[in-house]
């Protein structure tokens, strides 16, 4: 018993000691709880606990004070009661983001206080409690910052407004200055244009050409492009001035200037060069482009002349940079030379200083059949020359080269090309009549007649009129005859007949001119005379007499009546290229 009593006393002491320790721990816990409560309730931030619907489940004193309510008055109340109407959706979106996305979330909203509104920042975190998920939120009053921001915003808006107003004022003033500058520049440009324009035509003058030409050459060098100078001169303008007066001439010149302006591109330049000469500067062009422009100008001028019933035409000389020269003076000199060739040669448009290139491409050989009138069969052809482009008639083609002193070169080319063409096309066993003259035969080196072709050299009887050359002509004819060529007197009856020359030459053929034939058709008396003459001439030809230019059956009947057995003319065939045999 004593032992048990002793153990009981020891156990009692131990319990008292544990009770004291428990009381001490409880006191410490109460102290800690009071300290936490003080920290929570009197923290500088408002602390709230929300459920997912935004009900206030807990709040510290600072939070209640922020809302201006007692704590027990706001528990279980929706937080949105204190949120400004316009920011309530913002708060709900923030709360939903916390519960669905977790993590820390921030937002700034406007609150409605008792007397005024204020701004807060919410920083929320999702936590798990025994009763479920809760949103713990710290609310900080940011009204001073927001007020400062609003004030700053107002100040900025005011400054921006003032800046905008000042900017508008400056722009207005600047626009006024710009308008003044523009007007001044327009006035200066107008004065400059007046200084650079020809008073009569309104085209640029020669002074402005000197300013622009070097600039355009430099630009062409940089771009690696080509430019062209077209020097244009009106034909027959002097006669218009002389017959119709200078006032009419001035009107014509102004109309021509306007027409040329309408024929060029915007980048090209037109200048009055002087008198009735006009220069055109074609920028960044080609040979083909320059020719097209020149043709367009000429067509426009001719149309202008037709409308005014005046003989207007224009000649154009063309020079290219850098093909024909690298200086303006050189190009102008070359274009002037080209213009001279265009006027003298009759082609109206010419490029470069070379007068006319003469080669196989410069002419086209055609052949007209010579027919045996008894059988109707062709015995050969007369070779003739035509413009390969078909723009010029045969007389115009020869006149062009005669004007520039190249007629003899053209005749030599015709002779050789016609002879070569006949050989190439296989005119074997046939007769080839070639138009020549004694001057040409003297220039051409003697050659042997080609094998298989009878070549008859036609010489116009008009040359026989030069009686002081008869002996030399006969000697030259015999030299060619010795080479196998035959001779024919052409255009018989077109001029004065030289019977002594015919009697001494004794040509293989005599070709009666169409003018003589037409006289025989219209006059029975002349027909009888020609018939007797043909009969007599047959003693002075070894091969026969040919009637040229037969075009109708009536003319053919007259030819047969006067006793001519050979003929040629449109009735039997026009001059055409030969078809290879």
XYZ file of C-alpha atoms in Angstrom:
581
model
C 0.000 0.000 0.000
C 2.808 2.270 0.898
C 4.453 1.457 -2.391
C 1.286 2.033 -4.326
C 0.689 5.307 -2.507
C 4.220 6.348 -3.329
C 3.711 5.535 -7.063
C 0.403 7.365 -7.052
C 2.059 10.468 -5.574
C 4.812 10.272 -8.222
C 2.213 9.950 -10.949
C 0.266 12.888 -9.529
C 3.403 15.019 -9.552
C 4.053 14.002 -13.146
C 0.490 14.948 -14.141
C 0.841 18.310 -12.449
C 4.061 18.876 -14.327
C 2.394 17.908 -17.641
C -0.590 20.140 -16.772
C 1.762 23.053 -16.134
C 3.516 22.380 -19.442
C 0.161 22.181 -21.186
C -0.966 25.427 -19.621
C 2.288 27.008 -20.623
C 1.882 25.720 -24.244
C -1.722 26.882 -24.270
C -0.637 30.301 -23.085
C 2.026 30.418 -25.793
C -0.494 29.290 -28.442
C -2.971 31.924 -27.305
C -0.254 34.484 -27.480
C 0.677 33.282 -30.963
C -2.968 33.302 -32.056
C -3.417 36.795 -30.722
C -0.237 37.890 -32.507
C -1.436 36.285 -35.787
C -4.860 37.839 -35.320
C -3.258 41.211 -34.829
C -1.041 40.687 -37.869
C -4.027 39.532 -39.972
C -6.534 42.080 -38.780
C -4.238 45.065 -38.675
C -2.154 44.254 -41.763
C -1.754 47.207 -44.212
C -3.516 45.119 -46.877
C -7.085 43.944 -46.908
C -7.360 40.134 -46.935
C -10.455 38.396 -48.258
C -11.559 34.828 -48.661
C -14.046 34.166 -51.499
C -15.946 31.160 -52.637
C -16.354 30.505 -56.355
C -19.412 32.812 -56.502
C -17.598 35.757 -54.977
C -19.213 35.583 -51.532
C -17.049 37.029 -48.776
C -16.243 34.140 -46.390
C -13.582 35.958 -44.444
C -12.042 39.408 -44.205
C -9.590 41.171 -41.930
C -10.223 44.509 -40.290
C -8.214 46.361 -42.903
C -10.344 44.819 -45.626
C -13.549 45.732 -43.788
C -12.199 49.217 -43.299
C -11.392 49.417 -47.001
C -15.033 48.614 -47.726
C -16.176 51.103 -45.046
C -18.211 48.440 -43.206
C -18.063 46.388 -40.040
C -16.653 42.920 -40.499
C -19.826 41.110 -39.445
C -21.824 43.234 -41.932
C -19.976 41.986 -44.984
C -19.519 38.274 -44.185
C -21.566 36.122 -46.599
C -22.178 39.166 -48.818
C -21.252 39.292 -52.528
C -18.072 41.235 -53.100
C -19.593 42.793 -56.212
C -21.836 44.919 -53.960
C -18.795 47.085 -53.429
C -17.388 46.929 -56.972
C -18.187 49.685 -59.477
C -20.793 48.587 -62.036
C -18.462 48.867 -65.013
C -15.777 46.662 -63.371
C -18.015 43.858 -62.053
C -17.490 41.715 -65.214
C -13.783 42.269 -64.794
C -13.898 40.934 -61.201
C -15.948 37.861 -62.196
C -13.490 37.107 -64.982
C -10.616 37.400 -62.496
C -12.344 35.072 -60.002
C -13.129 32.516 -62.722
C -9.509 32.565 -63.846
C -8.359 31.823 -60.281
C -10.698 28.860 -59.766
C -10.168 27.377 -63.222
C -6.543 28.157 -63.873
C -4.979 28.394 -60.458
C -1.735 30.253 -59.870
C -1.390 33.854 -58.860
C -3.731 36.268 -60.622
C -3.784 40.044 -60.626
C -6.336 42.614 -61.640
C -7.179 46.240 -61.006
C -10.771 47.338 -60.450
C -12.751 50.361 -59.367
C -14.622 50.237 -56.010
C -17.610 52.241 -54.788
C -17.061 53.750 -51.324
C -19.588 55.566 -49.150
C -18.637 59.001 -50.334
C -16.357 58.415 -53.291
C -14.938 55.765 -55.508
C -11.423 54.398 -55.282
C -9.168 51.911 -57.051
C -7.692 48.656 -55.756
C -5.392 45.947 -56.952
C -6.407 42.321 -56.269
C -3.787 39.589 -55.950
C -5.476 36.192 -55.641
C -4.373 32.622 -54.970
C -6.415 29.397 -54.956
C -6.132 27.329 -51.686
C -7.596 24.020 -50.557
C -9.507 23.954 -47.205
C -11.553 21.333 -45.403
C -14.737 22.886 -46.752
C -13.391 23.008 -50.341
C -11.465 25.369 -52.616
C -11.223 28.968 -51.581
C -9.814 32.119 -53.134
C -7.484 34.054 -50.909
C -7.149 37.676 -52.070
C -4.990 40.563 -50.949
C -6.492 43.954 -51.808
C -4.212 47.010 -52.050
C -5.517 50.521 -52.369
C -3.911 52.024 -55.503
C -6.041 55.130 -55.660
C -3.104 57.577 -55.352
C -1.332 55.879 -58.243
C -4.469 55.772 -60.381
C -5.221 59.384 -59.533
C -1.680 60.263 -60.503
C -2.042 58.275 -63.699
C -5.322 60.016 -64.497
C -3.767 63.353 -63.764
C -0.774 62.468 -65.905
C -3.138 61.307 -68.635
C -5.054 64.563 -68.471
C -1.823 66.517 -68.602
C -0.619 64.418 -71.548
C -3.925 64.869 -73.341
C -3.735 68.585 -72.708
C -0.162 68.656 -73.968
C -1.086 66.542 -76.995
C -4.007 68.857 -77.670
C -1.739 71.883 -77.457
C 0.913 70.166 -79.549
C -1.727 69.174 -82.112
C -3.064 72.708 -82.207
C 0.442 74.078 -82.558
C 1.227 71.489 -85.211
C -1.883 72.521 -87.151
C -0.847 76.135 -86.842
C 2.680 75.275 -88.030
C 1.321 73.167 -90.898
C -0.953 75.994 -91.918
C 1.921 78.441 -91.814
C 4.149 75.946 -93.623
C 1.496 75.377 -96.293
C 1.254 79.105 -96.813
C 5.032 79.237 -97.212
C 4.985 76.228 -99.537
C 2.276 77.824 -101.656
C 4.347 80.964 -101.868
C 7.410 78.917 -102.832
C 5.390 76.972 -105.417
C 3.996 80.132 -106.904
C 7.464 81.641 -106.994
C 8.856 78.502 -108.631
C 5.995 78.505 -111.129
C 6.763 82.074 -111.972
C 10.473 81.250 -112.288
C 9.700 78.188 -114.413
C 7.352 80.220 -116.578
C 10.100 82.765 -117.118
C 12.597 79.949 -117.779
C 10.196 78.320 -120.233
C 9.684 81.605 -122.007
C 13.440 81.904 -122.292
C 13.654 78.337 -123.627
C 10.693 78.473 -126.029
C 10.439 79.636 -129.602
C 7.969 82.519 -129.731
C 6.298 81.452 -132.994
C 5.899 77.670 -132.691
C 5.959 77.163 -128.920
C 8.673 74.519 -129.382
C 11.900 74.527 -127.403
C 14.523 76.790 -128.944
C 18.071 76.051 -129.962
C 19.422 77.512 -126.721
C 17.508 74.896 -124.726
C 18.766 72.167 -127.058
C 22.323 73.070 -126.078
C 21.347 72.758 -122.397
C 19.548 69.425 -122.685
C 21.604 67.587 -125.272
C 24.664 67.091 -123.048
C 22.408 65.987 -120.166
C 20.726 63.361 -122.338
C 24.059 62.053 -123.617
C 25.291 61.685 -120.021
C 22.058 59.869 -119.103
C 22.429 57.566 -122.127
C 25.988 56.750 -121.016
C 24.799 55.842 -117.502
C 21.966 53.642 -118.780
C 23.887 52.213 -121.716
C 21.037 53.305 -124.017
C 20.801 54.988 -127.406
C 19.384 58.354 -128.411
C 18.638 59.766 -131.849
C 18.639 63.237 -133.372
C 16.097 63.797 -136.147
C 16.761 66.907 -138.203
C 13.593 67.748 -140.163
C 13.256 70.208 -143.039
C 9.966 71.213 -144.698
C 9.849 70.761 -148.463
C 8.341 73.511 -150.644
C 8.024 75.866 -147.654
C 9.788 78.722 -149.453
C 7.284 78.602 -152.296
C 4.428 78.762 -149.752
C 5.991 81.860 -148.178
C 6.618 83.448 -151.565
C 3.181 82.756 -153.044
C 0.865 82.921 -150.021
C 2.748 85.306 -147.771
C 4.665 85.021 -144.524
C 1.546 85.040 -142.345
C 0.319 81.875 -144.047
C 3.828 80.449 -143.747
C 3.845 81.150 -140.015
C 0.477 79.407 -139.568
C 1.735 76.411 -141.519
C 4.906 76.279 -139.433
C 2.901 76.365 -136.173
C 0.613 73.577 -137.423
C 3.602 71.472 -138.443
C 5.212 72.014 -135.025
C 2.029 70.890 -133.272
C 1.740 67.807 -135.528
C 5.321 66.783 -134.756
C 4.678 67.228 -131.023
C 1.757 64.811 -131.324
C 3.952 62.207 -133.047
C 6.475 61.759 -130.218
C 6.484 60.308 -126.705
C 6.378 62.385 -123.525
C 10.075 61.774 -122.842
C 11.145 63.059 -126.273
C 11.965 66.714 -127.025
C 11.202 68.902 -130.053
C 13.138 72.079 -130.932
C 12.809 74.734 -133.588
C 16.221 74.622 -135.184
C 15.809 77.671 -137.368
C 13.667 78.756 -140.297
C 11.618 75.746 -141.355
C 13.982 73.231 -139.727
C 12.892 71.316 -136.621
C 15.066 69.016 -134.484
C 13.712 66.076 -132.503
C 15.642 64.387 -129.685
C 14.446 60.804 -129.202
C 15.418 59.497 -125.751
C 16.239 55.818 -125.135
C 15.250 54.670 -128.622
C 16.324 52.175 -131.268
C 16.876 52.264 -135.021
C 13.423 50.791 -135.575
C 11.819 53.235 -133.123
C 13.473 56.235 -134.816
C 12.283 55.104 -138.253
C 8.735 54.593 -136.969
C 8.733 58.095 -135.448
C 10.177 59.649 -138.628
C 7.533 57.921 -140.781
C 4.818 59.066 -138.362
C 6.071 62.663 -138.589
C 6.165 62.576 -142.372
C 2.662 61.092 -142.613
C 1.303 63.760 -140.249
C 2.896 66.591 -142.256
C 1.623 65.211 -145.570
C -1.876 64.854 -144.113
C -1.673 68.441 -142.906
C -0.751 69.518 -146.428
C -3.642 67.568 -147.950
C -6.112 69.172 -145.544
C -4.760 72.646 -146.289
C -4.398 71.860 -150.029
C -0.722 72.746 -149.885
C 2.266 70.798 -151.311
C 3.667 69.959 -147.864
C 6.217 67.240 -147.265
C 9.190 66.861 -144.954
C 12.666 65.364 -145.187
C 14.324 63.799 -142.154
C 17.993 63.145 -141.461
C 18.790 60.817 -138.542
C 21.938 60.394 -136.441
C 22.347 57.986 -133.500
C 24.393 58.288 -130.315
C 26.841 56.616 -129.867
C 26.761 54.849 -133.260
C 27.381 57.972 -135.357
C 29.289 60.171 -132.919
C 30.009 60.955 -129.273
C 29.662 64.752 -129.347
C 26.622 66.915 -130.041
C 28.447 68.872 -132.743
C 29.437 65.650 -134.489
C 25.909 64.253 -134.308
C 24.346 67.470 -135.609
C 26.831 67.586 -138.482
C 26.043 63.990 -139.384
C 22.265 64.524 -139.090
C 22.601 67.569 -141.371
C 24.499 65.481 -143.924
C 21.869 62.764 -143.635
C 19.137 65.362 -144.188
C 20.866 66.520 -147.361
C 20.951 62.950 -148.660
C 17.273 62.474 -147.778
C 16.316 65.598 -149.760
C 18.573 64.934 -152.734
C 17.958 61.198 -152.919
C 14.192 61.517 -152.720
C 13.682 58.873 -150.041
C 12.773 61.660 -147.534
C 14.111 59.732 -144.509
C 17.778 58.815 -144.245
C 19.962 57.483 -141.436
C 23.649 58.237 -141.106
C 26.132 59.774 -143.511
C 26.468 56.816 -145.840
C 24.641 57.907 -148.956
C 23.056 54.706 -150.183
C 24.309 51.220 -149.575
C 24.499 49.432 -152.884
C 24.525 45.653 -152.820
C 22.355 42.775 -154.006
C 19.702 43.744 -151.431
C 19.362 47.287 -152.808
C 17.650 46.214 -156.041
C 15.377 43.470 -157.324
C 15.813 41.907 -160.758
C 12.608 41.160 -162.706
C 12.181 39.702 -166.190
C 9.631 40.443 -168.919
C 9.153 37.839 -171.640
C 10.024 38.558 -175.294
C 7.623 36.561 -177.524
C 7.742 35.158 -181.053
C 4.470 36.592 -182.392
C 4.113 33.808 -184.983
C 4.234 30.893 -182.546
C 3.300 32.703 -179.326
C 6.305 31.137 -177.593
C 8.742 33.035 -175.366
C 12.227 33.310 -176.854
C 13.785 35.094 -173.869
C 13.476 37.922 -171.363
C 14.378 41.541 -170.895
C 15.927 42.084 -167.446
C 14.655 45.125 -165.537
C 15.385 46.644 -162.126
C 12.847 47.437 -159.415
C 12.815 48.793 -155.858
C 12.841 45.694 -153.579
C 10.505 47.452 -151.133
C 8.075 48.483 -153.859
C 7.983 52.106 -152.693
C 9.641 53.665 -155.758
C 8.992 53.315 -159.450
C 11.933 52.368 -161.654
C 12.519 56.003 -162.800
C 12.314 57.204 -159.177
C 14.836 54.558 -158.106
C 17.351 55.695 -160.735
C 16.651 59.381 -160.030
C 17.400 58.837 -156.339
C 20.884 57.507 -156.998
C 21.489 60.029 -159.767
C 20.766 62.858 -157.299
C 23.570 61.708 -155.010
C 26.043 60.840 -157.755
C 25.779 57.042 -157.565
C 23.927 56.346 -160.785
C 26.914 54.648 -162.444
C 27.405 52.391 -159.407
C 23.717 51.476 -159.587
C 23.941 50.636 -163.292
C 26.995 48.430 -162.741
C 25.166 46.617 -159.941
C 22.081 46.123 -162.136
C 24.204 44.659 -164.938
C 26.045 42.164 -162.758
C 23.044 41.167 -160.614
C 20.720 40.646 -163.613
C 23.320 38.526 -165.355
C 24.009 36.500 -162.205
C 20.284 36.043 -161.494
C 19.662 34.721 -165.005
C 22.500 32.201 -164.618
C 21.354 31.188 -161.134
C 17.782 30.595 -162.278
C 18.888 28.434 -165.191
C 17.997 30.588 -168.212
C 19.810 28.085 -170.438
C 19.204 28.252 -174.181
C 17.312 31.532 -173.794
C 17.988 35.123 -174.707
C 18.623 37.784 -172.090
C 18.224 41.474 -173.004
C 20.171 43.824 -170.713
C 19.815 47.623 -170.713
C 23.228 49.278 -170.868
C 24.883 52.406 -172.250
C 28.282 53.041 -173.766
C 29.505 54.824 -170.656
C 28.678 51.739 -168.573
C 30.308 49.381 -171.117
C 33.418 51.511 -170.942
C 33.518 51.248 -167.119
C 32.819 47.526 -166.869
C 35.775 45.241 -167.366
C 35.412 43.124 -170.500
C 34.159 39.635 -169.749
C 33.381 36.475 -171.653
C 29.686 35.885 -172.307
C 28.230 33.208 -170.010
C 27.786 29.795 -171.619
C 24.311 28.715 -172.661
C 22.693 32.182 -172.715
C 22.436 34.672 -175.579
C 23.073 38.043 -173.929
C 21.881 41.065 -175.909
C 23.161 44.474 -174.775
C 20.430 47.072 -175.371
C 21.765 50.549 -176.178
C 19.375 53.465 -176.491
C 19.446 55.142 -179.887
C 19.563 58.467 -178.055
C 23.279 57.881 -177.437
C 23.885 57.779 -181.172
C 23.052 61.470 -181.353
C 26.479 62.219 -179.891
C 28.036 62.064 -183.326
C 31.474 63.080 -182.098
C 31.600 59.811 -180.106
C 30.374 57.520 -182.879
C 33.756 56.056 -183.718
C 34.639 55.294 -180.099
C 31.147 53.830 -179.531
C 31.478 51.512 -182.528
C 34.921 50.365 -181.392
C 33.640 49.656 -177.881
C 30.660 47.745 -179.265
C 32.916 45.528 -181.352
C 35.039 44.704 -178.258
C 31.969 43.363 -176.443
C 30.744 41.604 -179.575
C 34.111 39.839 -179.727
C 33.406 38.436 -176.253
C 30.227 36.753 -177.535
C 27.664 39.444 -176.644
C 25.028 40.659 -179.107
C 23.787 44.226 -179.519
C 20.374 45.837 -179.800
C 19.248 49.402 -180.525
C 16.649 50.262 -177.877
C 13.931 52.968 -177.874
C 13.968 53.195 -181.677
C 11.672 56.017 -182.792
C 11.590 57.753 -179.393
C 14.024 60.458 -180.589
C 16.059 61.448 -183.624
C 16.976 58.372 -185.656
C 20.668 58.026 -186.567
C 20.592 55.820 -189.628
C 24.362 56.145 -190.267
C 25.062 54.785 -186.785
C 22.660 51.852 -187.307
C 24.166 51.137 -190.721
C 27.664 50.963 -189.258
C 26.720 49.052 -186.081
C 24.397 46.536 -187.801
C 22.777 45.457 -184.490
C 21.392 41.982 -183.973
C 18.067 43.510 -182.843
C 16.192 46.793 -183.141
C 13.523 47.464 -180.498
C 10.733 49.826 -181.582
C 9.622 52.153 -178.787
C 6.001 52.052 -177.589
C 5.497 55.724 -178.478
C 6.191 54.845 -182.135
C 3.790 51.905 -181.905
C 1.005 54.086 -180.482
C 1.473 56.587 -183.314
C 1.102 53.744 -185.820
C -2.091 52.606 -184.087
C -3.632 56.084 -184.229
C -2.427 57.057 -187.745
C -2.905 54.894 -190.832
C -0.523 57.099 -192.821
C 2.239 56.712 -190.231
C 1.499 52.977 -190.072
C 2.236 52.622 -193.797
C 5.433 54.647 -193.377
C 6.535 52.497 -190.421
C 5.765 49.317 -192.376
C 8.079 50.433 -195.174
C 10.718 51.484 -192.629
C 10.585 48.112 -190.862
C 11.006 46.363 -194.192
C 14.111 48.452 -194.871
C 15.556 48.007 -191.377
C 15.384 44.237 -191.659
C 18.419 44.518 -193.928
C 20.347 46.091 -191.020
C 19.554 43.532 -188.295
C 20.725 39.952 -188.134
C 18.167 38.565 -185.678
C 15.011 40.635 -185.943
C 12.936 43.590 -184.845
C 11.111 43.707 -181.471
C 8.003 45.832 -180.779
C 7.981 47.060 -177.180
C 5.030 47.915 -174.941
C 2.277 45.852 -176.584
C -0.708 45.990 -174.221
C -3.848 45.362 -176.329
C -4.987 43.053 -179.127
C -5.396 46.104 -181.379
C -1.770 47.053 -180.840
C -0.735 43.444 -181.527
C -2.656 43.470 -184.831
C -0.866 46.671 -185.901
C 2.520 45.166 -185.001
C 1.792 42.134 -187.169
C 0.544 44.386 -189.955
C 3.799 46.339 -190.134
C 5.778 43.095 -190.338
C 7.326 42.759 -186.870
C 7.653 39.161 -185.646
C 8.913 39.695 -182.071
C 7.185 41.592 -179.255
C 6.967 42.251 -175.555
C 4.558 44.070 -173.261
C 1.885 43.629 -170.621
C -0.239 41.661 -173.106
C 2.256 38.792 -172.808
C 3.416 39.274 -169.240
C 4.462 41.853 -166.702
C 8.018 42.048 -165.339
C 8.224 39.384 -162.591
C 10.955 37.476 -160.761
C 11.992 34.335 -162.623
C 10.954 30.940 -161.276
C 13.969 28.577 -161.057
C 14.090 26.087 -163.913
